[in-house]
Tab-separated table of C-alpha atoms in Angstrom:
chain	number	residue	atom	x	y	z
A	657	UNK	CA	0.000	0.000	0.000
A	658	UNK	CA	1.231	3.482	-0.916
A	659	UNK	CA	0.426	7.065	0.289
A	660	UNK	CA	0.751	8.988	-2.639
A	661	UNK	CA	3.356	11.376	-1.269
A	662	UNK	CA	6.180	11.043	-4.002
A	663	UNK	CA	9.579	10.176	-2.734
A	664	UNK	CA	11.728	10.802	-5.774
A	665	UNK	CA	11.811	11.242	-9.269
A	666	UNK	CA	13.614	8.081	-11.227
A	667	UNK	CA	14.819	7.944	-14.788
A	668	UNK	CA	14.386	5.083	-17.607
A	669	UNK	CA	17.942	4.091	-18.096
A	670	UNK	CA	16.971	1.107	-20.307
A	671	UNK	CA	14.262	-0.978	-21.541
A	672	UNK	CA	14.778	-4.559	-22.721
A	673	UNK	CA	11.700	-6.875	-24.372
A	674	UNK	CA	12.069	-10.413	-22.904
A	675	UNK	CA	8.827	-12.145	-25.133
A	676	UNK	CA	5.510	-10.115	-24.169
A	677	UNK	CA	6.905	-8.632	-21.110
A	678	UNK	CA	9.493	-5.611	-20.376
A	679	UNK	CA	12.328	-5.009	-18.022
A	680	UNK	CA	12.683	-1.680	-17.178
A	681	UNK	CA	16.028	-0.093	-15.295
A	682	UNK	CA	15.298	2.906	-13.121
A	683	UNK	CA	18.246	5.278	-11.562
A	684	UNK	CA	17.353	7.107	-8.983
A	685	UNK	CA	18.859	8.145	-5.534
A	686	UNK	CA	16.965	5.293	-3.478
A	687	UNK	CA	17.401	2.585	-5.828
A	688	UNK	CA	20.710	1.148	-3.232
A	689	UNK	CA	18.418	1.131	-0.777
A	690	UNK	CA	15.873	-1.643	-2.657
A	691	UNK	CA	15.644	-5.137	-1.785
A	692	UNK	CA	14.537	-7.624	-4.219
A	693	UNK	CA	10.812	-8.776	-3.916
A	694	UNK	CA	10.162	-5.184	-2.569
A	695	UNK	CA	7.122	-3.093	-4.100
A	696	UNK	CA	7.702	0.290	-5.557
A	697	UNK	CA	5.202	2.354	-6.968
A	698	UNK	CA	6.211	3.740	-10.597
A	699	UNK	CA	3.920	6.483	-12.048
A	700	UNK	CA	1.600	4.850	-9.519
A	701	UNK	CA	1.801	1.421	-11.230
A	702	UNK	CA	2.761	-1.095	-8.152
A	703	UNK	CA	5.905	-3.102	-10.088
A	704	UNK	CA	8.103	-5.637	-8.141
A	705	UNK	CA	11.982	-4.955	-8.051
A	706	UNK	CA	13.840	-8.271	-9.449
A	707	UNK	CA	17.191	-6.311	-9.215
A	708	UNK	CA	19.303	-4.046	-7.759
A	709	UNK	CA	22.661	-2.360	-8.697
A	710	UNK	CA	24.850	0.493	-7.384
A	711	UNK	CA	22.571	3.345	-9.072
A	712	UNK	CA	19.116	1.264	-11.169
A	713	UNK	CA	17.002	-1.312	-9.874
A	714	UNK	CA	14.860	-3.350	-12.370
A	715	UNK	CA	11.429	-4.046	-12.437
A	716	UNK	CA	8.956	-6.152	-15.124
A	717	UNK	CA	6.031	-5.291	-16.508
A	718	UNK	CA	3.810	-8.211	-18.260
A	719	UNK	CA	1.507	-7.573	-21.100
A	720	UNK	CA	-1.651	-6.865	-19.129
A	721	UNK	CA	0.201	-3.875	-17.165
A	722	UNK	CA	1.446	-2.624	-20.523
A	723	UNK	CA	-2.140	-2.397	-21.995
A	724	UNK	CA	-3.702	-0.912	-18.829
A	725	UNK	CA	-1.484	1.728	-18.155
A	726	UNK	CA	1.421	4.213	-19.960
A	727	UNK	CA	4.020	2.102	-19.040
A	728	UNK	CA	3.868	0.634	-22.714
A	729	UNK	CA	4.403	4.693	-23.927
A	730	UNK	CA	7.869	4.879	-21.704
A	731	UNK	CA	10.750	5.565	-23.526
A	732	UNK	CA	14.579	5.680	-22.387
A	733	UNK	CA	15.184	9.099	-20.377
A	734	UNK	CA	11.658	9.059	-19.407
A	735	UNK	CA	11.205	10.146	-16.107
A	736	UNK	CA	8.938	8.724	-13.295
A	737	UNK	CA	7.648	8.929	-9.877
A	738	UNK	CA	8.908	6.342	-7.247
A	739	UNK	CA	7.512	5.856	-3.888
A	740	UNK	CA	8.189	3.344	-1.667
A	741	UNK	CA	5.477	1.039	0.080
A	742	UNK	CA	4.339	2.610	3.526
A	743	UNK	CA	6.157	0.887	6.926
A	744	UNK	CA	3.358	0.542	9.365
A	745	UNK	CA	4.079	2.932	11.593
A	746	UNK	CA	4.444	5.773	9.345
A	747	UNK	CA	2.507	8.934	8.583
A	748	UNK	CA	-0.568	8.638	6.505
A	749	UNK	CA	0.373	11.824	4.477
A	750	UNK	CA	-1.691	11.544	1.275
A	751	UNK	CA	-4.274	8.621	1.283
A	752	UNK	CA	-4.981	4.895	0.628
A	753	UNK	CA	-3.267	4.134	-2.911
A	754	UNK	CA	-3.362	1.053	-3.920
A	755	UNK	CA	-1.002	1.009	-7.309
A	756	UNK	CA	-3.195	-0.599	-8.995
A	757	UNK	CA	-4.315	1.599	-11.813
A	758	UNK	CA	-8.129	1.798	-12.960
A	759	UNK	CA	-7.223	3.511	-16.513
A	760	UNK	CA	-5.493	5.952	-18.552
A	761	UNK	CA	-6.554	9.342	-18.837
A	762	UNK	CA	-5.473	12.461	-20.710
A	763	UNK	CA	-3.937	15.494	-19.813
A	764	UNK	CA	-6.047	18.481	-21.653
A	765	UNK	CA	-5.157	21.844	-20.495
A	766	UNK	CA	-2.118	23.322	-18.266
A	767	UNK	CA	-2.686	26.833	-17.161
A	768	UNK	CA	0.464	28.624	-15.332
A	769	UNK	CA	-1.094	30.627	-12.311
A	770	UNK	CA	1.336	32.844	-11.084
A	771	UNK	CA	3.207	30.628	-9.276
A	772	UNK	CA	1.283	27.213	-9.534
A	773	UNK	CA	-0.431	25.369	-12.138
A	774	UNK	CA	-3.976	24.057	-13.137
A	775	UNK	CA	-4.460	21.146	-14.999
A	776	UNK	CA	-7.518	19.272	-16.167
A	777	UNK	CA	-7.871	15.921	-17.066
A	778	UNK	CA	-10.193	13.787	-19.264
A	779	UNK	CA	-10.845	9.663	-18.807
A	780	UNK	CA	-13.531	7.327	-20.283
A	781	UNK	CA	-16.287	7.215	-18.302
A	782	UNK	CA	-17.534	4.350	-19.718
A	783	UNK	CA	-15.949	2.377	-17.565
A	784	UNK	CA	-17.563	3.575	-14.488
A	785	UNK	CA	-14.789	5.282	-12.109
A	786	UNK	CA	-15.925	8.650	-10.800
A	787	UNK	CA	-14.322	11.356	-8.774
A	788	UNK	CA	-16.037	13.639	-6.483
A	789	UNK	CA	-15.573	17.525	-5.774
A	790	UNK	CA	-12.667	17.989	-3.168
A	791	UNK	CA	-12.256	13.848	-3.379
A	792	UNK	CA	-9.121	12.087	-3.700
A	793	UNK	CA	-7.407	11.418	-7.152
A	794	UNK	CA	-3.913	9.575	-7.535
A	795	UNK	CA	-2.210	10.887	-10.668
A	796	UNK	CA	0.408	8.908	-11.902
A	797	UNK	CA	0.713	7.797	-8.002
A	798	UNK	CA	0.870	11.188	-6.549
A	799	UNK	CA	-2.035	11.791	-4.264
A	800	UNK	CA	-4.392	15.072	-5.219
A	801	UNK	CA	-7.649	16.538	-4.583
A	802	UNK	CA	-9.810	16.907	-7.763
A	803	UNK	CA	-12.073	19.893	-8.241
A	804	UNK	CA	-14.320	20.679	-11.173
A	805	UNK	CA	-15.284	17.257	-11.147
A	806	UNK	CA	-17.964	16.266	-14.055
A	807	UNK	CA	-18.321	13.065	-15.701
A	808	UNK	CA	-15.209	12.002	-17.395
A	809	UNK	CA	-13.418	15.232	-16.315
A	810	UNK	CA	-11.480	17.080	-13.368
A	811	UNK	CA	-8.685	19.383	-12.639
A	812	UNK	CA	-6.493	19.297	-9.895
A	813	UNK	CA	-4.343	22.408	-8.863
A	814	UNK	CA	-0.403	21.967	-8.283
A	815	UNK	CA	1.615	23.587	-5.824
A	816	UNK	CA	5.364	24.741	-6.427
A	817	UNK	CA	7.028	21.744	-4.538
A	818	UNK	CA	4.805	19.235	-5.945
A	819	UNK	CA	5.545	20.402	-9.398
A	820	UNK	CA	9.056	20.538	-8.917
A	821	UNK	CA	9.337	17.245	-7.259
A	822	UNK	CA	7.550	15.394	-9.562
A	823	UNK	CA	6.711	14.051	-13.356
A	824	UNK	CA	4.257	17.136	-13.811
A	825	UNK	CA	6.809	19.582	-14.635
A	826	UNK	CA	7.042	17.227	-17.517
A	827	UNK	CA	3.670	17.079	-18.795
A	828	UNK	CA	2.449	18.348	-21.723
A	829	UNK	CA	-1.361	18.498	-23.073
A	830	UNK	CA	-2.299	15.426	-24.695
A	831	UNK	CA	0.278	13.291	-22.520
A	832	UNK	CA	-0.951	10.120	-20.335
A	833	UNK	CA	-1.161	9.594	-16.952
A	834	UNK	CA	-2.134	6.589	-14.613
A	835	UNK	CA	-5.190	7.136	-12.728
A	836	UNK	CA	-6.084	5.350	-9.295
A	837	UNK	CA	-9.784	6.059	-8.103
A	838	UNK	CA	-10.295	6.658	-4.569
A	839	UNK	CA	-10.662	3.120	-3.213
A	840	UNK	CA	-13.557	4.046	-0.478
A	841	UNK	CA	-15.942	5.602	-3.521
A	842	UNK	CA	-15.262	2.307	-5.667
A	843	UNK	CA	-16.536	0.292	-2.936
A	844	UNK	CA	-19.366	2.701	-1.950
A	845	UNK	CA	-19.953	2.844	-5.761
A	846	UNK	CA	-19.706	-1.529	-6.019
A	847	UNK	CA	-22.212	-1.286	-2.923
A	848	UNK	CA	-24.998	1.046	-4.435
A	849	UNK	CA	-25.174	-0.973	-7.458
A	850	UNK	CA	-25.674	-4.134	-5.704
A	851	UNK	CA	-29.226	-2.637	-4.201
């Protein structure tokens, strides 16, 4: 289980096919640190490290993550946001995140606001995930409160540090992200169905 709260930003340093899946190597400054077996949350995708060197630490993807998320998109130099699973006794600074990603969506607007940024989003809602005004929304696994929430639509407003210290200062409009629905409104959602 993650939080949301990004710890660092990783690079692709190489991609190898191995049949339908991919291994991807991340650098980044934690990547020592990894054990293999251990779950990291890339772009909010929950991926299992296989190995770890001085500076990368590998991780697989099969064919069914590929389809369901971006990960297929990433390219070499590519960079993404790592966070480590949460110990037990640590702070519960963003909110439940499963990294398990319910579908793409699409970045459609940026707008620089004197010092932070909006964006807005767009996702199928065909497939039944829905946010709620002032809810929770993890964006490529960083953990953010939606507003202007409509069907198949929100934006979510970005601070200084978070854009700094994360893969938005990389976005562009028309990019993918990996979106995570709050996990108590899918059950409350699962629930009202049922009756």
């Amino acid at each position: 289980m993650f939080t949301g709260i990004i710890e660092t930003v990783g690079t692709i340093s190489s991609i190898e096919q191995e049949g339908s899946n991919y291994h991807f190597d991340i650098q980044s400054k934690f990547s020592f640190e990894l054990k293999v077996d251990q779950s990291v949350s890339h772009n909010g995708v929950c991926l299992t490290v296989v190995a770890v060197h001085d500076d990368f630490h590998r991780v697989t993807a099969i064919d069914e993550t590929l389809q369901k998320t971006s990960l297929g998109q990433w390219k070499v130099g590519d960079k993404v946001n790592l966070e480590r699973c949460m110990v037990a006794n640590g702070r519960f600074d963003g909110h439940v995140v499963q990294g398990h990603v319910d579908q793409i969506g699409t970045v459609t607007d940026i707008q620089e606001q004197d010092g932070s940024w909006l964006f807005d989003f767009e996702y199928d809602p065909s497939e039944g995930n829905v946010t709620v005004e002032k809810g929770s929304v993890c964006i490529n696994g960083t953990s953010l409160t939606c507003f202007n929430s409509e069907e198949g639509k929100f934006r979510v407003a970005i601070i200084p540090y978070t854009y700094e210290h994360t893969v938005f200062r990389y976005l562009r409009i028309g990019d993918q992200v990996n979106l995570e629905f709050d996990i108590i409104g899918k059950y409350v959602k699962r629930l009202l169905e049922k009756k």
